[in-house]
Amino acid sequence: MRTPRRSAIPRRYLMCPPAYFRVSYSINPWMDPGKPVDLAVAQAQWEDLRDRYRALGHTVEELVPHPGCPDMVFTANGATVVDGRVLGARFAFAERGAEAAVHARWYREHGFADVREPLHINEGEGDFAVTASWLLAGRGFRSSPLSHAEAQEYFRRPVIGLDLVDPRFYHLDTALCVLDGGDGEPGGRGAEIMYYPGAFSPGSRAVLARLFPDAVVASAADAAAFGLNAVSDGLHVLLPAGAVGLFGPLRERGFEPLGMDLGELLKGGGSVKCVTAEVRPG
Ligand code: ARG
């Protein structure tokens, strides 16, 4: 395979410092309220990621953290923004319910005219991954299948529903990452992804293999190290450093993998992508 020439596209990200991060309830298998969280370490790891984005030329804006929202650091769940249009979140668990309004308000205050409050449960980019042509959408643990139709109608992009079957990979962004969205032209350069097949139902695995025959396929160990919970700018791929098996395949394809340590935030069941919401311009 010829190594394609990659280029980074400057992005706009929304993050929230983990000032009140803690594991006081358990809504995914990674969360153990018995395990203490070192806030200073969590904050330092989070700042590392934020500063790395900025050093790469990306814009990072920050939400003000709220004491009553210990999972607020996971901003990917707060909304989905495509073509400058915002589909708000509706959380599956009451523990995170209040976060949705904070995100919706942020978008309204930052000049976004189209901010839709959703009818159906969806946890933002946790379950919606965006390519130039489609939305890939997870269901099974959090987002309702009904939210897929709602997103398709709102964004006017085909939504490809994918069934998640392993509770450790409860959001799509724990099992799949868009590395390059493609150019969206018919017959043009297609999107490229990496994913862990074991997280998906047999039918969804077959759909992914058909749409993305050249995908990077992650091992169980790299998936368990949260290696798919990554962010790509088209060239750099920021991912948990522990996912060692992914670095080679990414380099072979012309990407520059950058290992990050977000171990403290993993206690909440999230890593690089979970703490990064992408604001896609119109
Ligand atoms: N504790 C959070 C939850 O279970 C973690 C969210 C992780 N976010 C993500 N995009 N996967 O809701």
PDB file of C-alpha atoms and ligand atoms in Angstrom:
ATOM      1  CA  MET A   1       0.000   0.000   0.000  1.00  0.00           C
ATOM      2  CA  ARG A   2       1.360   3.475  -0.846  1.00  0.00           C
ATOM      3  CA  THR A   3       1.541   5.723   2.200  1.00  0.00           C
ATOM      4  CA  PRO A   4      -0.859   8.597   1.569  1.00  0.00           C
ATOM      5  CA  ARG A   5       0.280  12.139   2.263  1.00  0.00           C
ATOM      6  CA  ARG A   6      -1.695  13.409   5.240  1.00  0.00           C
ATOM      7  CA  SER A   7      -2.443  16.940   6.332  1.00  0.00           C
ATOM      8  CA  ALA A   8      -3.805  18.334   9.568  1.00  0.00           C
ATOM      9  CA  ILE A   9      -6.916  20.497   9.409  1.00  0.00           C
ATOM     10  CA  PRO A  10      -7.189  23.053  12.253  1.00  0.00           C
ATOM     11  CA  ARG A  11     -10.086  22.129  14.531  1.00  0.00           C
ATOM     12  CA  ARG A  12     -12.216  23.783  17.160  1.00  0.00           C
ATOM     13  CA  TYR A  13     -12.597  21.758  20.348  1.00  0.00           C
ATOM     14  CA  LEU A  14     -14.698  22.208  23.472  1.00  0.00           C
ATOM     15  CA  MET A  15     -13.267  20.857  26.725  1.00  0.00           C
ATOM     16  CA  CYS A  16     -14.105  21.171  30.418  1.00  0.00           C
ATOM     17  CA  PRO A  17     -11.495  21.056  33.191  1.00  0.00           C
ATOM     18  CA  PRO A  18     -11.965  18.141  35.612  1.00  0.00           C
ATOM     19  CA  ALA A  19     -12.214  20.471  38.634  1.00  0.00           C
ATOM     20  CA  TYR A  20     -15.055  18.456  40.199  1.00  0.00           C
ATOM     21  CA  PHE A  21     -14.289  15.108  38.589  1.00  0.00           C
ATOM     22  CA  ARG A  22     -14.949  12.125  40.851  1.00  0.00           C
ATOM     23  CA  VAL A  23     -16.388   8.637  40.660  1.00  0.00           C
ATOM     24  CA  SER A  24     -19.347   8.878  42.985  1.00  0.00           C
ATOM     25  CA  TYR A  25     -21.655   6.536  41.026  1.00  0.00           C
ATOM     26  CA  SER A  26     -21.167   3.737  38.525  1.00  0.00           C
ATOM     27  CA  ILE A  27     -22.868   3.903  35.121  1.00  0.00           C
ATOM     28  CA  ASN A  28     -20.280   1.946  33.151  1.00  0.00           C
ATOM     29  CA  PRO A  29     -18.052  -1.042  34.030  1.00  0.00           C
ATOM     30  CA  TRP A  30     -14.926   1.132  34.368  1.00  0.00           C
ATOM     31  CA  MET A  31     -16.349   3.204  37.210  1.00  0.00           C
ATOM     32  CA  ASP A  32     -15.581   1.960  40.717  1.00  0.00           C
ATOM     33  CA  PRO A  33     -16.720   4.461  43.360  1.00  0.00           C
ATOM     34  CA  GLY A  34     -14.418   2.677  45.826  1.00  0.00           C
ATOM     35  CA  LYS A  35     -11.314   3.797  43.919  1.00  0.00           C
ATOM     36  CA  PRO A  36     -10.050   7.243  44.845  1.00  0.00           C
ATOM     37  CA  VAL A  37      -9.333   9.800  42.130  1.00  0.00           C
ATOM     38  CA  ASP A  38      -6.281  12.035  42.331  1.00  0.00           C
ATOM     39  CA  LEU A  39      -7.683  15.366  41.173  1.00  0.00           C
ATOM     40  CA  ALA A  40      -4.303  17.044  40.769  1.00  0.00           C
ATOM     41  CA  VAL A  41      -3.140  14.240  38.482  1.00  0.00           C
ATOM     42  CA  ALA A  42      -6.419  14.309  36.532  1.00  0.00           C
ATOM     43  CA  GLN A  43      -6.059  18.069  36.060  1.00  0.00           C
ATOM     44  CA  ALA A  44      -2.408  17.788  34.921  1.00  0.00           C
ATOM     45  CA  GLN A  45      -3.213  15.019  32.426  1.00  0.00           C
ATOM     46  CA  TRP A  46      -6.147  17.004  31.068  1.00  0.00           C
ATOM     47  CA  GLU A  47      -4.008  20.157  30.711  1.00  0.00           C
ATOM     48  CA  ASP A  48      -1.395  18.142  28.827  1.00  0.00           C
ATOM     49  CA  LEU A  49      -3.998  17.143  26.266  1.00  0.00           C
ATOM     50  CA  ARG A  50      -5.421  20.665  25.991  1.00  0.00           C
ATOM     51  CA  ASP A  51      -1.960  22.178  25.574  1.00  0.00           C
ATOM     52  CA  ARG A  52      -1.041  19.551  23.000  1.00  0.00           C
ATOM     53  CA  TYR A  53      -4.070  20.470  20.891  1.00  0.00           C
ATOM     54  CA  ARG A  54      -3.114  24.129  21.092  1.00  0.00           C
ATOM     55  CA  ALA A  55       0.509  23.408  20.186  1.00  0.00           C
ATOM     56  CA  LEU A  56      -0.798  21.584  17.097  1.00  0.00           C
ATOM     57  CA  GLY A  57      -2.654  24.743  16.080  1.00  0.00           C
ATOM     58  CA  HIS A  58      -6.157  23.812  17.205  1.00  0.00           C
ATOM     59  CA  THR A  59      -8.552  26.079  19.084  1.00  0.00           C
ATOM     60  CA  VAL A  60      -9.648  24.825  22.487  1.00  0.00           C
ATOM     61  CA  GLU A  61     -12.488  26.524  24.315  1.00  0.00           C
ATOM     62  CA  GLU A  62     -13.449  25.666  27.873  1.00  0.00           C
ATOM     63  CA  LEU A  63     -16.756  25.078  29.597  1.00  0.00           C
ATOM     64  CA  VAL A  64     -17.033  26.225  33.202  1.00  0.00           C
ATOM     65  CA  PRO A  65     -17.213  23.078  35.390  1.00  0.00           C
ATOM     66  CA  HIS A  66     -20.124  22.598  37.816  1.00  0.00           C
ATOM     67  CA  PRO A  67     -19.749  20.972  41.238  1.00  0.00           C
ATOM     68  CA  GLY A  68     -22.936  18.933  40.752  1.00  0.00           C
ATOM     69  CA  CYS A  69     -21.688  17.358  37.495  1.00  0.00           C
ATOM     70  CA  PRO A  70     -18.729  15.051  38.264  1.00  0.00           C
ATOM     71  CA  ASP A  71     -18.680  13.635  34.687  1.00  0.00           C
ATOM     72  CA  MET A  72     -18.669  17.040  32.998  1.00  0.00           C
ATOM     73  CA  VAL A  73     -15.073  16.594  31.870  1.00  0.00           C
ATOM     74  CA  PHE A  74     -16.447  14.194  29.235  1.00  0.00           C
ATOM     75  CA  THR A  75     -17.615  16.936  26.887  1.00  0.00           C
ATOM     76  CA  ALA A  76     -17.942  14.640  23.862  1.00  0.00           C
ATOM     77  CA  ASN A  77     -21.309  13.588  25.267  1.00  0.00           C
ATOM     78  CA  GLY A  78     -22.862  17.054  25.444  1.00  0.00           C
ATOM     79  CA  ALA A  79     -23.867  17.637  21.817  1.00  0.00           C
ATOM     80  CA  THR A  80     -23.127  16.771  18.192  1.00  0.00           C
ATOM     81  CA  VAL A  81     -22.180  19.585  15.833  1.00  0.00           C
ATOM     82  CA  VAL A  82     -22.213  19.056  12.073  1.00  0.00           C
ATOM     83  CA  ASP A  83     -22.116  21.871   9.500  1.00  0.00           C
ATOM     84  CA  GLY A  84     -22.537  24.377  12.330  1.00  0.00           C
ATOM     85  CA  ARG A  85     -25.841  22.802  13.374  1.00  0.00           C
ATOM     86  CA  VAL A  86     -26.090  21.560  16.935  1.00  0.00           C
ATOM     87  CA  LEU A  87     -28.041  18.528  18.074  1.00  0.00           C
ATOM     88  CA  GLY A  88     -28.168  18.668  21.849  1.00  0.00           C
ATOM     89  CA  ALA A  89     -27.800  15.618  24.067  1.00  0.00           C
ATOM     90  CA  ARG A  90     -30.336  13.783  26.185  1.00  0.00           C
ATOM     91  CA  PHE A  91     -28.549  11.574  28.677  1.00  0.00           C
ATOM     92  CA  ALA A  92     -29.504   7.979  29.440  1.00  0.00           C
ATOM     93  CA  PHE A  93     -28.788   8.362  33.180  1.00  0.00           C
ATOM     94  CA  ALA A  94     -30.236  11.005  35.482  1.00  0.00           C
ATOM     95  CA  GLU A  95     -26.790  11.471  37.057  1.00  0.00           C
ATOM     96  CA  ARG A  96     -25.635  13.313  33.927  1.00  0.00           C
ATOM     97  CA  GLY A  97     -28.940  14.889  32.905  1.00  0.00           C
ATOM     98  CA  ALA A  98     -28.012  18.450  33.866  1.00  0.00           C
ATOM     99  CA  GLU A  99     -25.026  18.571  31.520  1.00  0.00           C
ATOM    100  CA  ALA A 100     -27.174  18.769  28.370  1.00  0.00           C
ATOM    101  CA  ALA A 101     -28.508  22.252  29.124  1.00  0.00           C
ATOM    102  CA  VAL A 102     -25.025  23.571  29.899  1.00  0.00           C
ATOM    103  CA  HIS A 103     -23.820  22.551  26.439  1.00  0.00           C
ATOM    104  CA  ALA A 104     -26.924  23.863  24.666  1.00  0.00           C
ATOM    105  CA  ARG A 105     -26.507  27.217  26.429  1.00  0.00           C
ATOM    106  CA  TRP A 106     -22.835  27.401  25.453  1.00  0.00           C
ATOM    107  CA  TYR A 107     -23.711  26.976  21.779  1.00  0.00           C
ATOM    108  CA  ARG A 108     -26.499  29.552  21.938  1.00  0.00           C
ATOM    109  CA  GLU A 109     -24.151  32.040  23.610  1.00  0.00           C
ATOM    110  CA  HIS A 110     -21.484  31.407  20.982  1.00  0.00           C
ATOM    111  CA  GLY A 111     -23.555  32.356  17.974  1.00  0.00           C
ATOM    112  CA  PHE A 112     -25.029  29.015  16.923  1.00  0.00           C
ATOM    113  CA  ALA A 113     -28.529  29.691  15.623  1.00  0.00           C
ATOM    114  CA  ASP A 114     -29.586  26.084  15.123  1.00  0.00           C
ATOM    115  CA  VAL A 115     -29.520  24.306  18.463  1.00  0.00           C
ATOM    116  CA  ARG A 116     -32.026  21.498  18.683  1.00  0.00           C
ATOM    117  CA  GLU A 117     -33.201  19.969  21.909  1.00  0.00           C
ATOM    118  CA  PRO A 118     -33.549  16.267  21.058  1.00  0.00           C
ATOM    119  CA  LEU A 119     -36.655  14.161  21.585  1.00  0.00           C
ATOM    120  CA  HIS A 120     -34.720  10.914  21.968  1.00  0.00           C
ATOM    121  CA  ILE A 121     -31.837   9.815  24.142  1.00  0.00           C
ATOM    122  CA  ASN A 122     -28.474  10.478  22.518  1.00  0.00           C
ATOM    123  CA  GLU A 123     -25.113  11.010  24.187  1.00  0.00           C
ATOM    124  CA  GLY A 124     -23.580  13.262  21.562  1.00  0.00           C
ATOM    125  CA  GLU A 125     -20.331  12.266  19.978  1.00  0.00           C
ATOM    126  CA  GLY A 126     -20.098   9.400  22.422  1.00  0.00           C
ATOM    127  CA  ASP A 127     -22.371   7.610  19.949  1.00  0.00           C
ATOM    128  CA  PHE A 128     -22.183   9.739  16.789  1.00  0.00           C
ATOM    129  CA  ALA A 129     -19.011   9.661  14.681  1.00  0.00           C
ATOM    130  CA  VAL A 130     -18.908  11.996  11.715  1.00  0.00           C
ATOM    131  CA  THR A 131     -17.430  11.432   8.255  1.00  0.00           C
ATOM    132  CA  ALA A 132     -17.777  13.726   5.246  1.00  0.00           C
ATOM    133  CA  SER A 133     -20.684  11.633   3.938  1.00  0.00           C
ATOM    134  CA  TRP A 134     -22.277   9.879   6.896  1.00  0.00           C
ATOM    135  CA  LEU A 135     -22.861   9.683  10.590  1.00  0.00           C
ATOM    136  CA  LEU A 136     -21.870   6.389  12.150  1.00  0.00           C
ATOM    137  CA  ALA A 137     -24.116   5.872  15.152  1.00  0.00           C
ATOM    138  CA  GLY A 138     -23.879   3.528  18.124  1.00  0.00           C
ATOM    139  CA  ARG A 139     -26.802   2.004  20.019  1.00  0.00           C
ATOM    140  CA  GLY A 140     -27.293  -0.719  22.544  1.00  0.00           C
ATOM    141  CA  PHE A 141     -26.199   0.895  25.811  1.00  0.00           C
ATOM    142  CA  ARG A 142     -26.845   4.648  25.740  1.00  0.00           C
ATOM    143  CA  SER A 143     -28.208   6.357  22.627  1.00  0.00           C
ATOM    144  CA  SER A 144     -31.643   5.223  21.482  1.00  0.00           C
ATOM    145  CA  PRO A 145     -32.040   3.856  17.946  1.00  0.00           C
ATOM    146  CA  LEU A 146     -34.747   6.506  17.590  1.00  0.00           C
ATOM    147  CA  SER A 147     -32.082   9.185  17.981  1.00  0.00           C
ATOM    148  CA  HIS A 148     -30.453   7.893  14.800  1.00  0.00           C
ATOM    149  CA  ALA A 149     -33.496   8.790  12.725  1.00  0.00           C
ATOM    150  CA  GLU A 150     -33.708  12.113  14.531  1.00  0.00           C
ATOM    151  CA  ALA A 151     -30.062  12.897  13.690  1.00  0.00           C
ATOM    152  CA  GLN A 152     -30.506  11.866  10.057  1.00  0.00           C
ATOM    153  CA  GLU A 153     -33.485  14.154   9.632  1.00  0.00           C
ATOM    154  CA  TYR A 154     -31.788  17.068  11.386  1.00  0.00           C
ATOM    155  CA  PHE A 155     -28.348  16.830   9.783  1.00  0.00           C
ATOM    156  CA  ARG A 156     -29.616  15.505   6.431  1.00  0.00           C
ATOM    157  CA  ARG A 157     -26.873  12.935   6.304  1.00  0.00           C
ATOM    158  CA  PRO A 158     -27.322   9.194   6.103  1.00  0.00           C
ATOM    159  CA  VAL A 159     -26.950   7.569   9.498  1.00  0.00           C
ATOM    160  CA  ILE A 160     -25.450   4.114   9.715  1.00  0.00           C
ATOM    161  CA  GLY A 161     -26.643   2.427  12.895  1.00  0.00           C
ATOM    162  CA  LEU A 162     -24.222   0.093  14.659  1.00  0.00           C
ATOM    163  CA  ASP A 163     -25.080  -2.294  17.498  1.00  0.00           C
ATOM    164  CA  LEU A 164     -22.720  -2.281  20.472  1.00  0.00           C
ATOM    165  CA  VAL A 165     -22.738  -5.561  22.401  1.00  0.00           C
ATOM    166  CA  ASP A 166     -19.900  -5.425  24.965  1.00  0.00           C
ATOM    167  CA  PRO A 167     -20.682  -3.314  28.075  1.00  0.00           C
ATOM    168  CA  ARG A 168     -17.032  -2.226  28.382  1.00  0.00           C
ATOM    169  CA  PHE A 169     -17.480  -0.441  25.055  1.00  0.00           C
ATOM    170  CA  TYR A 170     -20.738   1.273  25.913  1.00  0.00           C
ATOM    171  CA  HIS A 171     -20.263   4.282  23.609  1.00  0.00           C
ATOM    172  CA  LEU A 172     -19.320   4.103  19.933  1.00  0.00           C
ATOM    173  CA  ASP A 173     -16.270   6.298  20.607  1.00  0.00           C
ATOM    174  CA  THR A 174     -14.791   3.603  22.855  1.00  0.00           C
ATOM    175  CA  ALA A 175     -14.793   1.148  19.937  1.00  0.00           C
ATOM    176  CA  LEU A 176     -14.361   3.202  16.752  1.00  0.00           C
ATOM    177  CA  CYS A 177     -12.492   6.308  15.664  1.00  0.00           C
ATOM    178  CA  VAL A 178     -12.717   8.262  12.400  1.00  0.00           C
ATOM    179  CA  LEU A 179      -9.126   8.905  11.304  1.00  0.00           C
ATOM    180  CA  ASP A 180      -9.993  10.815   8.143  1.00  0.00           C
ATOM    181  CA  GLY A 181     -13.498  11.835   7.161  1.00  0.00           C
ATOM    182  CA  GLY A 182     -12.815  11.501   3.419  1.00  0.00           C
ATOM    183  CA  ASP A 183     -13.766  14.135   0.851  1.00  0.00           C
ATOM    184  CA  GLY A 184     -17.448  13.287   0.599  1.00  0.00           C
ATOM    185  CA  GLU A 185     -17.341  13.206  -3.217  1.00  0.00           C
ATOM    186  CA  PRO A 186     -19.067  10.320  -5.000  1.00  0.00           C
ATOM    187  CA  GLY A 187     -16.260   7.996  -6.046  1.00  0.00           C
ATOM    188  CA  GLY A 188     -13.801  10.223  -4.161  1.00  0.00           C
ATOM    189  CA  ARG A 189     -11.491   9.578  -1.255  1.00  0.00           C
ATOM    190  CA  GLY A 190     -13.397   7.512   1.286  1.00  0.00           C
ATOM    191  CA  ALA A 191     -13.368   7.897   5.055  1.00  0.00           C
ATOM    192  CA  GLU A 192     -10.852   5.912   7.095  1.00  0.00           C
ATOM    193  CA  ILE A 193     -11.479   4.490  10.537  1.00  0.00           C
ATOM    194  CA  MET A 194     -10.008   2.243  13.202  1.00  0.00           C
ATOM    195  CA  TYR A 195     -12.252  -0.007  15.283  1.00  0.00           C
ATOM    196  CA  TYR A 196     -12.513  -3.055  17.498  1.00  0.00           C
ATOM    197  CA  PRO A 197     -14.800  -5.667  15.894  1.00  0.00           C
ATOM    198  CA  GLY A 198     -15.476  -7.462  19.197  1.00  0.00           C
ATOM    199  CA  ALA A 199     -17.501  -4.484  20.424  1.00  0.00           C
ATOM    200  CA  PHE A 200     -20.095  -4.916  17.655  1.00  0.00           C
ATOM    201  CA  SER A 201     -22.823  -7.401  16.759  1.00  0.00           C
ATOM    202  CA  PRO A 202     -22.034  -9.795  13.881  1.00  0.00           C
ATOM    203  CA  GLY A 203     -24.261  -7.792  11.523  1.00  0.00           C
ATOM    204  CA  SER A 204     -22.644  -4.486  12.429  1.00  0.00           C
ATOM    205  CA  ARG A 205     -19.190  -6.045  12.043  1.00  0.00           C
ATOM    206  CA  ALA A 206     -20.133  -7.079   8.522  1.00  0.00           C
ATOM    207  CA  VAL A 207     -21.395  -3.553   7.764  1.00  0.00           C
ATOM    208  CA  LEU A 208     -18.114  -2.040   8.970  1.00  0.00           C
ATOM    209  CA  ALA A 209     -16.045  -4.542   6.973  1.00  0.00           C
ATOM    210  CA  ARG A 210     -18.065  -3.718   3.853  1.00  0.00           C
ATOM    211  CA  LEU A 211     -17.843   0.071   4.246  1.00  0.00           C
ATOM    212  CA  PHE A 212     -14.246   0.182   5.495  1.00  0.00           C
ATOM    213  CA  PRO A 213     -12.310  -2.774   4.068  1.00  0.00           C
ATOM    214  CA  ASP A 214      -8.983  -0.996   4.728  1.00  0.00           C
ATOM    215  CA  ALA A 215      -9.704   0.012   8.329  1.00  0.00           C
ATOM    216  CA  VAL A 216      -7.165  -0.357  11.111  1.00  0.00           C
ATOM    217  CA  VAL A 217      -8.531  -3.265  13.129  1.00  0.00           C
ATOM    218  CA  ALA A 218      -7.639  -3.019  16.823  1.00  0.00           C
ATOM    219  CA  SER A 219      -6.800  -5.970  19.066  1.00  0.00           C
ATOM    220  CA  ALA A 220      -8.740  -6.706  22.240  1.00  0.00           C
ATOM    221  CA  ALA A 221      -5.775  -5.429  24.279  1.00  0.00           C
ATOM    222  CA  ASP A 222      -5.571  -2.092  22.446  1.00  0.00           C
ATOM    223  CA  ALA A 223      -9.327  -1.638  22.716  1.00  0.00           C
ATOM    224  CA  ALA A 224      -9.166  -2.379  26.456  1.00  0.00           C
ATOM    225  CA  ALA A 225      -6.428   0.268  26.752  1.00  0.00           C
ATOM    226  CA  PHE A 226      -9.019   2.692  25.291  1.00  0.00           C
ATOM    227  CA  GLY A 227      -6.947   3.017  22.100  1.00  0.00           C
ATOM    228  CA  LEU A 228     -10.012   3.705  19.954  1.00  0.00           C
ATOM    229  CA  ASN A 229     -10.969   6.646  22.150  1.00  0.00           C
ATOM    230  CA  ALA A 230      -8.762   8.843  20.007  1.00  0.00           C
ATOM    231  CA  VAL A 231      -8.890  12.158  18.173  1.00  0.00           C
ATOM    232  CA  SER A 232      -7.496  12.671  14.669  1.00  0.00           C
ATOM    233  CA  ASP A 233      -6.951  16.004  12.933  1.00  0.00           C
ATOM    234  CA  GLY A 234      -6.245  14.271   9.649  1.00  0.00           C
ATOM    235  CA  LEU A 235      -2.541  13.826  10.410  1.00  0.00           C
ATOM    236  CA  HIS A 236      -1.973  13.609  14.158  1.00  0.00           C
ATOM    237  CA  VAL A 237      -3.840  10.937  16.069  1.00  0.00           C
ATOM    238  CA  LEU A 238      -3.927  11.576  19.815  1.00  0.00           C
ATOM    239  CA  LEU A 239      -4.603   8.336  21.627  1.00  0.00           C
ATOM    240  CA  PRO A 240      -3.940   6.645  24.981  1.00  0.00           C
ATOM    241  CA  ALA A 241      -0.237   5.732  25.117  1.00  0.00           C
ATOM    242  CA  GLY A 242      -1.062   2.250  26.425  1.00  0.00           C
ATOM    243  CA  ALA A 243      -2.604   1.201  23.115  1.00  0.00           C
ATOM    244  CA  VAL A 244       0.846   0.202  21.823  1.00  0.00           C
ATOM    245  CA  GLY A 245      -0.371  -2.031  18.989  1.00  0.00           C
ATOM    246  CA  LEU A 246      -2.030   0.838  17.131  1.00  0.00           C
ATOM    247  CA  PHE A 247       1.047   3.018  16.637  1.00  0.00           C
ATOM    248  CA  GLY A 248       2.619   0.887  13.872  1.00  0.00           C
ATOM    249  CA  PRO A 249      -0.518   0.506  11.720  1.00  0.00           C
ATOM    250  CA  LEU A 250      -1.239   4.240  12.069  1.00  0.00           C
ATOM    251  CA  ARG A 251       2.302   5.173  10.977  1.00  0.00           C
ATOM    252  CA  GLU A 252       2.093   2.761   8.041  1.00  0.00           C
ATOM    253  CA  ARG A 253      -0.917   4.695   6.852  1.00  0.00           C
ATOM    254  CA  GLY A 254       0.872   8.023   7.118  1.00  0.00           C
ATOM    255  CA  PHE A 255      -0.614   9.202  10.419  1.00  0.00           C
ATOM    256  CA  GLU A 256       1.439  10.546  13.328  1.00  0.00           C
ATOM    257  CA  PRO A 257       0.251   8.851  16.517  1.00  0.00           C
ATOM    258  CA  LEU A 258       0.787  10.857  19.720  1.00  0.00           C
ATOM    259  CA  GLY A 259       0.478   8.889  22.952  1.00  0.00           C
ATOM    260  CA  MET A 260      -1.293  10.620  25.835  1.00  0.00           C
ATOM    261  CA  ASP A 261      -1.724   9.556  29.461  1.00  0.00           C
ATOM    262  CA  LEU A 262      -5.232  10.172  30.771  1.00  0.00           C
ATOM    263  CA  GLY A 263      -5.122   7.302  33.265  1.00  0.00           C
ATOM    264  CA  GLU A 264      -6.887   9.219  36.007  1.00  0.00           C
ATOM    265  CA  LEU A 265      -9.871  10.009  33.779  1.00  0.00           C
ATOM    266  CA  LEU A 266     -10.067   6.385  32.698  1.00  0.00           C
ATOM    267  CA  LYS A 267     -11.451   5.739  36.190  1.00  0.00           C
ATOM    268  CA  GLY A 268     -14.595   7.460  34.905  1.00  0.00           C
ATOM    269  CA  GLY A 269     -14.597   5.332  31.760  1.00  0.00           C
ATOM    270  CA  GLY A 270     -13.234   7.869  29.310  1.00  0.00           C
ATOM    271  CA  SER A 271     -10.061   9.044  27.625  1.00  0.00           C
ATOM    272  CA  VAL A 272      -8.860  11.365  24.850  1.00  0.00           C
ATOM    273  CA  LYS A 273     -12.001  11.459  22.712  1.00  0.00           C
ATOM    274  CA  CYS A 274     -14.464  11.484  25.613  1.00  0.00           C
ATOM    275  CA  VAL A 275     -12.979  14.716  26.928  1.00  0.00           C
ATOM    276  CA  THR A 276     -12.978  16.398  23.491  1.00  0.00           C
ATOM    277  CA  ALA A 277     -16.060  17.712  21.709  1.00  0.00           C
ATOM    278  CA  GLU A 278     -15.497  18.818  18.117  1.00  0.00           C
ATOM    279  CA  VAL A 279     -17.268  21.953  16.973  1.00  0.00           C
ATOM    280  CA  ARG A 280     -17.653  21.488  13.203  1.00  0.00           C
ATOM    281  CA  PRO A 281     -18.166  24.752  11.326  1.00  0.00           C
ATOM    282  CA  GLY A 282     -20.954  25.379   8.827  1.00  0.00           C
TER     283      GLY A 282
HETATM  284  N1  ARG B   1     -18.593   8.390  33.223  1.00  0.00           N
HETATM  285  C1  ARG B   1     -19.038   8.782  31.927  1.00  0.00           C
HETATM  286  C2  ARG B   1     -20.270   8.010  31.527  1.00  0.00           C
HETATM  287  O1  ARG B   1     -20.305   6.832  31.794  1.00  0.00           O
HETATM  288  C3  ARG B   1     -17.954   8.600  30.908  1.00  0.00           C
HETATM  289  C4  ARG B   1     -18.310   9.113  29.554  1.00  0.00           C
HETATM  290  C5  ARG B   1     -17.275   8.827  28.533  1.00  0.00           C
HETATM  291  N2  ARG B   1     -17.517   9.529  27.358  1.00  0.00           N
HETATM  292  C6  ARG B   1     -17.437   9.025  26.115  1.00  0.00           C
HETATM  293  N3  ARG B   1     -17.579   9.827  25.119  1.00  0.00           N
HETATM  294  N4  ARG B   1     -17.310   7.731  25.902  1.00  0.00           N
HETATM  295  O2  ARG B   1     -21.200   8.544  30.978  1.00  0.00           O
END
